[in-house]
mmCIF file of C-alpha atoms in Angstrom:
data_model
loop_
_atom_site.group_PDB
_atom_site.id
_atom_site.type_symbol
_atom_site.label_atom_id
_atom_site.label_comp_id
_atom_site.label_asym_id
_atom_site.label_seq_id
_atom_site.Cartn_x
_atom_site.Cartn_y
_atom_site.Cartn_z
ATOM 1 C CA UNK K 336 121.240 186.310 193.046
ATOM 2 C CA UNK K 337 118.048 187.035 191.614
ATOM 3 C CA UNK K 338 116.624 188.318 188.396
ATOM 4 C CA UNK K 339 113.550 190.720 187.493
ATOM 5 C CA UNK K 340 111.614 192.032 184.749
ATOM 6 C CA UNK K 341 108.520 193.748 184.236
ATOM 7 C CA UNK K 342 105.404 193.121 182.673
ATOM 8 C CA UNK K 343 102.796 196.311 181.565
ATOM 9 C CA UNK K 344 99.366 194.616 182.474
ATOM 10 C CA UNK K 345 95.967 196.379 181.675
ATOM 11 C CA UNK K 346 95.881 197.181 185.477
ATOM 12 C CA UNK K 347 99.522 198.378 186.059
ATOM 13 C CA UNK K 348 103.055 197.470 185.937
ATOM 14 C CA UNK K 349 104.040 193.933 187.444
ATOM 15 C CA UNK K 350 107.415 192.738 188.625
ATOM 16 C CA UNK K 351 108.378 189.336 188.038
ATOM 17 C CA UNK K 352 111.258 187.502 189.772
ATOM 18 C CA UNK K 353 113.104 184.568 189.387
ATOM 19 C CA UNK K 354 116.198 182.455 190.454
ATOM 20 C CA UNK K 355 117.065 182.066 186.856
ATOM 21 C CA UNK K 356 114.657 179.058 185.976
ATOM 22 C CA UNK K 357 111.737 179.693 187.902
ATOM 23 C CA UNK K 358 109.249 181.971 188.900
ATOM 24 C CA UNK K 359 109.685 183.141 192.744
ATOM 25 C CA UNK K 360 107.535 186.317 192.580
ATOM 26 C CA UNK K 361 104.773 188.490 190.871
ATOM 27 C CA UNK K 362 103.923 191.571 192.332
ATOM 28 C CA UNK K 363 101.949 194.536 191.399
ATOM 29 C CA UNK K 364 103.786 197.736 191.973
ATOM 30 C CA UNK K 365 103.069 199.293 195.788
ATOM 31 C CA UNK K 366 101.627 195.988 196.508
ATOM 32 C CA UNK K 367 102.041 194.934 200.168
ATOM 33 C CA UNK K 368 105.115 192.453 200.542
ATOM 34 C CA UNK K 369 106.243 193.828 197.361
ATOM 35 C CA UNK K 370 109.615 192.033 196.614
ATOM 36 C CA UNK K 371 109.322 189.719 199.652
ATOM 37 C CA UNK K 372 111.300 186.661 197.976
ATOM 38 C CA UNK K 373 113.973 188.718 196.222
ATOM 39 C CA UNK K 374 117.527 188.630 197.442
ATOM 40 C CA UNK K 375 119.413 191.701 197.709
ATOM 41 C CA UNK K 376 121.092 190.741 194.459
ATOM 42 C CA UNK K 377 119.202 191.607 191.624
ATOM 43 C CA UNK K 378 119.823 191.876 188.042
ATOM 44 C CA UNK K 379 116.883 193.249 185.254
ATOM 45 C CA UNK K 380 117.299 190.376 182.554
ATOM 46 C CA UNK K 381 115.263 188.734 180.112
ATOM 47 C CA UNK K 382 114.973 185.095 180.897
ATOM 48 C CA UNK K 383 112.691 182.287 179.300
ATOM 49 C CA UNK K 384 110.627 181.725 182.414
ATOM 50 C CA UNK K 385 109.836 185.695 182.084
ATOM 51 C CA UNK K 386 108.769 185.015 178.525
ATOM 52 C CA UNK K 387 106.762 182.206 179.563
ATOM 53 C CA UNK K 388 105.245 184.115 182.485
ATOM 54 C CA UNK K 389 104.369 186.935 180.310
ATOM 55 C CA UNK K 390 102.764 184.552 177.694
ATOM 56 C CA UNK K 391 100.531 183.330 180.467
ATOM 57 C CA UNK K 392 99.677 186.837 181.658
ATOM 58 C CA UNK K 393 98.853 187.899 177.974
ATOM 59 C CA UNK K 394 96.255 184.951 177.852
ATOM 60 C CA UNK K 395 95.024 185.764 181.242
ATOM 61 C CA UNK K 396 94.281 189.636 180.814
ATOM 62 C CA UNK K 397 92.619 188.581 177.504
ATOM 63 C CA UNK K 398 90.047 186.992 179.323
ATOM 64 C CA UNK K 399 90.997 183.694 178.851
ATOM 65 C CA UNK K 400 92.258 180.593 181.308
ATOM 66 C CA UNK K 401 95.815 179.717 180.574
ATOM 67 C CA UNK K 402 96.101 176.117 180.131
ATOM 68 C CA UNK K 403 99.811 176.014 181.731
ATOM 69 C CA UNK K 404 101.543 177.326 184.746
ATOM 70 C CA UNK K 405 105.033 178.533 184.628
ATOM 71 C CA UNK K 406 107.538 176.456 186.874
ATOM 72 C CA UNK K 407 107.241 177.780 190.365
ATOM 73 C CA UNK K 408 109.729 177.678 192.997
ATOM 74 C CA UNK K 409 108.129 178.749 196.316
ATOM 75 C CA UNK K 410 109.971 178.602 199.872
ATOM 76 C CA UNK K 411 107.934 178.828 202.971
ATOM 77 C CA UNK K 412 106.445 176.921 205.896
ATOM 78 C CA UNK K 413 104.773 173.925 205.260
ATOM 79 C CA UNK K 414 101.654 175.556 206.379
ATOM 80 C CA UNK K 415 101.920 178.298 203.699
ATOM 81 C CA UNK K 416 102.957 175.938 200.995
ATOM 82 C CA UNK K 417 99.983 173.773 201.714
ATOM 83 C CA UNK K 418 97.582 176.906 201.461
ATOM 84 C CA UNK K 419 99.199 178.096 198.295
ATOM 85 C CA UNK K 420 98.804 174.518 196.671
ATOM 86 C CA UNK K 421 95.136 174.614 197.513
ATOM 87 C CA UNK K 422 95.029 178.147 195.925
ATOM 88 C CA UNK K 423 96.566 176.728 192.595
ATOM 89 C CA UNK K 424 93.558 174.308 192.450
ATOM 90 C CA UNK K 425 90.831 176.863 192.616
ATOM 91 C CA UNK K 426 89.205 176.836 189.291
ATOM 92 C CA UNK K 427 89.327 179.845 186.952
ATOM 93 C CA UNK K 428 86.350 182.048 187.225
ATOM 94 C CA UNK K 429 85.304 180.384 190.756
ATOM 95 C CA UNK K 430 86.170 181.655 194.267
ATOM 96 C CA UNK K 431 86.486 179.881 197.648
ATOM 97 C CA UNK K 432 86.510 181.305 201.357
ATOM 98 C CA UNK K 433 89.449 181.425 203.892
ATOM 99 C CA UNK K 434 86.889 179.138 205.857
ATOM 100 C CA UNK K 435 86.756 176.339 203.235
ATOM 101 C CA UNK K 436 90.473 176.445 202.792
ATOM 102 C CA UNK K 437 90.956 176.026 206.709
ATOM 103 C CA UNK K 438 88.760 173.122 206.260
ATOM 104 C CA UNK K 439 90.407 171.635 203.657
ATOM 105 C CA UNK K 440 93.925 171.851 205.639
ATOM 106 C CA UNK K 441 92.498 170.388 208.957
ATOM 107 C CA UNK K 442 91.293 167.296 206.773
ATOM 108 C CA UNK K 443 94.595 166.958 205.284
ATOM 109 C CA UNK K 444 96.414 167.219 208.512
ATOM 110 C CA UNK K 445 93.813 165.171 210.443
ATOM 111 C CA UNK K 446 93.221 167.955 212.570
ATOM 112 C CA UNK K 447 89.632 168.999 213.895
ATOM 113 C CA UNK K 448 90.074 172.689 212.917
ATOM 114 C CA UNK K 449 92.517 175.247 211.543
ATOM 115 C CA UNK K 450 91.850 179.127 211.927
ATOM 116 C CA UNK K 451 90.759 180.889 208.917
ATOM 117 C CA UNK K 452 92.879 183.749 210.096
ATOM 118 C CA UNK K 453 95.951 181.777 209.776
ATOM 119 C CA UNK K 454 94.771 180.861 206.405
ATOM 120 C CA UNK K 455 94.388 184.597 205.768
ATOM 121 C CA UNK K 456 97.823 185.270 206.674
ATOM 122 C CA UNK K 457 99.314 182.557 204.607
ATOM 123 C CA UNK K 458 97.081 183.683 201.610
ATOM 124 C CA UNK K 459 98.116 187.304 202.022
ATOM 125 C CA UNK K 460 101.860 186.386 201.835
ATOM 126 C CA UNK K 461 101.559 184.648 198.420
ATOM 127 C CA UNK K 462 104.453 185.834 196.640
ATOM 128 C CA UNK K 463 103.122 184.928 192.929
ATOM 129 C CA UNK K 464 99.974 187.108 192.658
ATOM 130 C CA UNK K 465 97.290 186.349 189.901
ATOM 131 C CA UNK K 466 99.243 182.749 188.955
ATOM 132 C CA UNK K 467 98.699 181.580 192.648
ATOM 133 C CA UNK K 468 95.202 183.018 192.513
ATOM 134 C CA UNK K 469 94.773 184.451 195.766
ATOM 135 C CA UNK K 470 92.351 186.960 194.608
ATOM 136 C CA UNK K 471 90.101 184.091 194.319
ATOM 137 C CA UNK K 472 89.926 183.653 198.110
ATOM 138 C CA UNK K 473 86.599 185.815 199.572
ATOM 139 C CA UNK K 474 85.025 186.272 203.117
ATOM 140 C CA UNK K 475 82.538 183.693 204.044
ATOM 141 C CA UNK K 476 79.617 186.062 203.099
ATOM 142 C CA UNK K 477 80.843 186.639 199.727
ATOM 143 C CA UNK K 478 82.782 190.145 200.794
ATOM 144 C CA UNK K 479 85.887 190.954 199.162
ATOM 145 C CA UNK K 480 88.385 191.006 201.837
ATOM 146 C CA UNK K 481 92.255 191.176 201.907
ATOM 147 C CA UNK K 482 94.314 191.486 198.866
ATOM 148 C CA UNK K 483 98.077 192.629 198.839
ATOM 149 C CA UNK K 484 97.308 194.686 195.733
ATOM 150 C CA UNK K 485 94.303 196.424 197.124
ATOM 151 C CA UNK K 486 90.524 195.439 197.054
ATOM 152 C CA UNK K 487 90.300 197.444 193.758
ATOM 153 C CA UNK K 488 92.717 195.245 192.128
ATOM 154 C CA UNK K 489 91.188 192.021 193.344
ATOM 155 C CA UNK K 490 87.517 193.111 191.936
ATOM 156 C CA UNK K 491 89.224 193.759 188.572
ATOM 157 C CA UNK K 492 90.877 190.460 188.541
ATOM 158 C CA UNK K 493 87.669 188.694 189.385
ATOM 159 C CA UNK K 494 85.703 190.624 187.077
ATOM 160 C CA UNK K 495 88.310 189.651 184.242
ATOM 161 C CA UNK K 496 87.540 185.943 185.069
ATOM 162 C CA UNK K 497 83.898 186.600 184.334
ATOM 163 C CA UNK K 498 83.909 187.862 180.708
#
């Protein structure tokens, strides 16, 4: 059983998902992979984790860097989890590239190389938008590429962090 609640952000309605104690998803409406971590049994309910997440989002959308992360529960392959953990370390207001993440994963695993495309796939399947800041990942030439919520939302989120 999973639970959902909603947050009306300045850039659109966000659906928040939980297992009752941890955050398992955060999606913009019509985003690719919307609700990907939700079970078929869903109840709309207000929970403490939703209040904490909404507080985080209020701080974020006011142009500030939240100094906490809501409790997350992420279920995925080891590779995806390692990519998402790197995303969590990208500083507010800064960006990195798929290639830089691939290089960091390769170093962690003692490998010569990891595909930046594989990293892109993991970044794209991030179920907790904004909080796990996949919008901070850009192409090697500084191009805005790939965002499940669309490139316009990615641009808005990056601009929000430059206030």
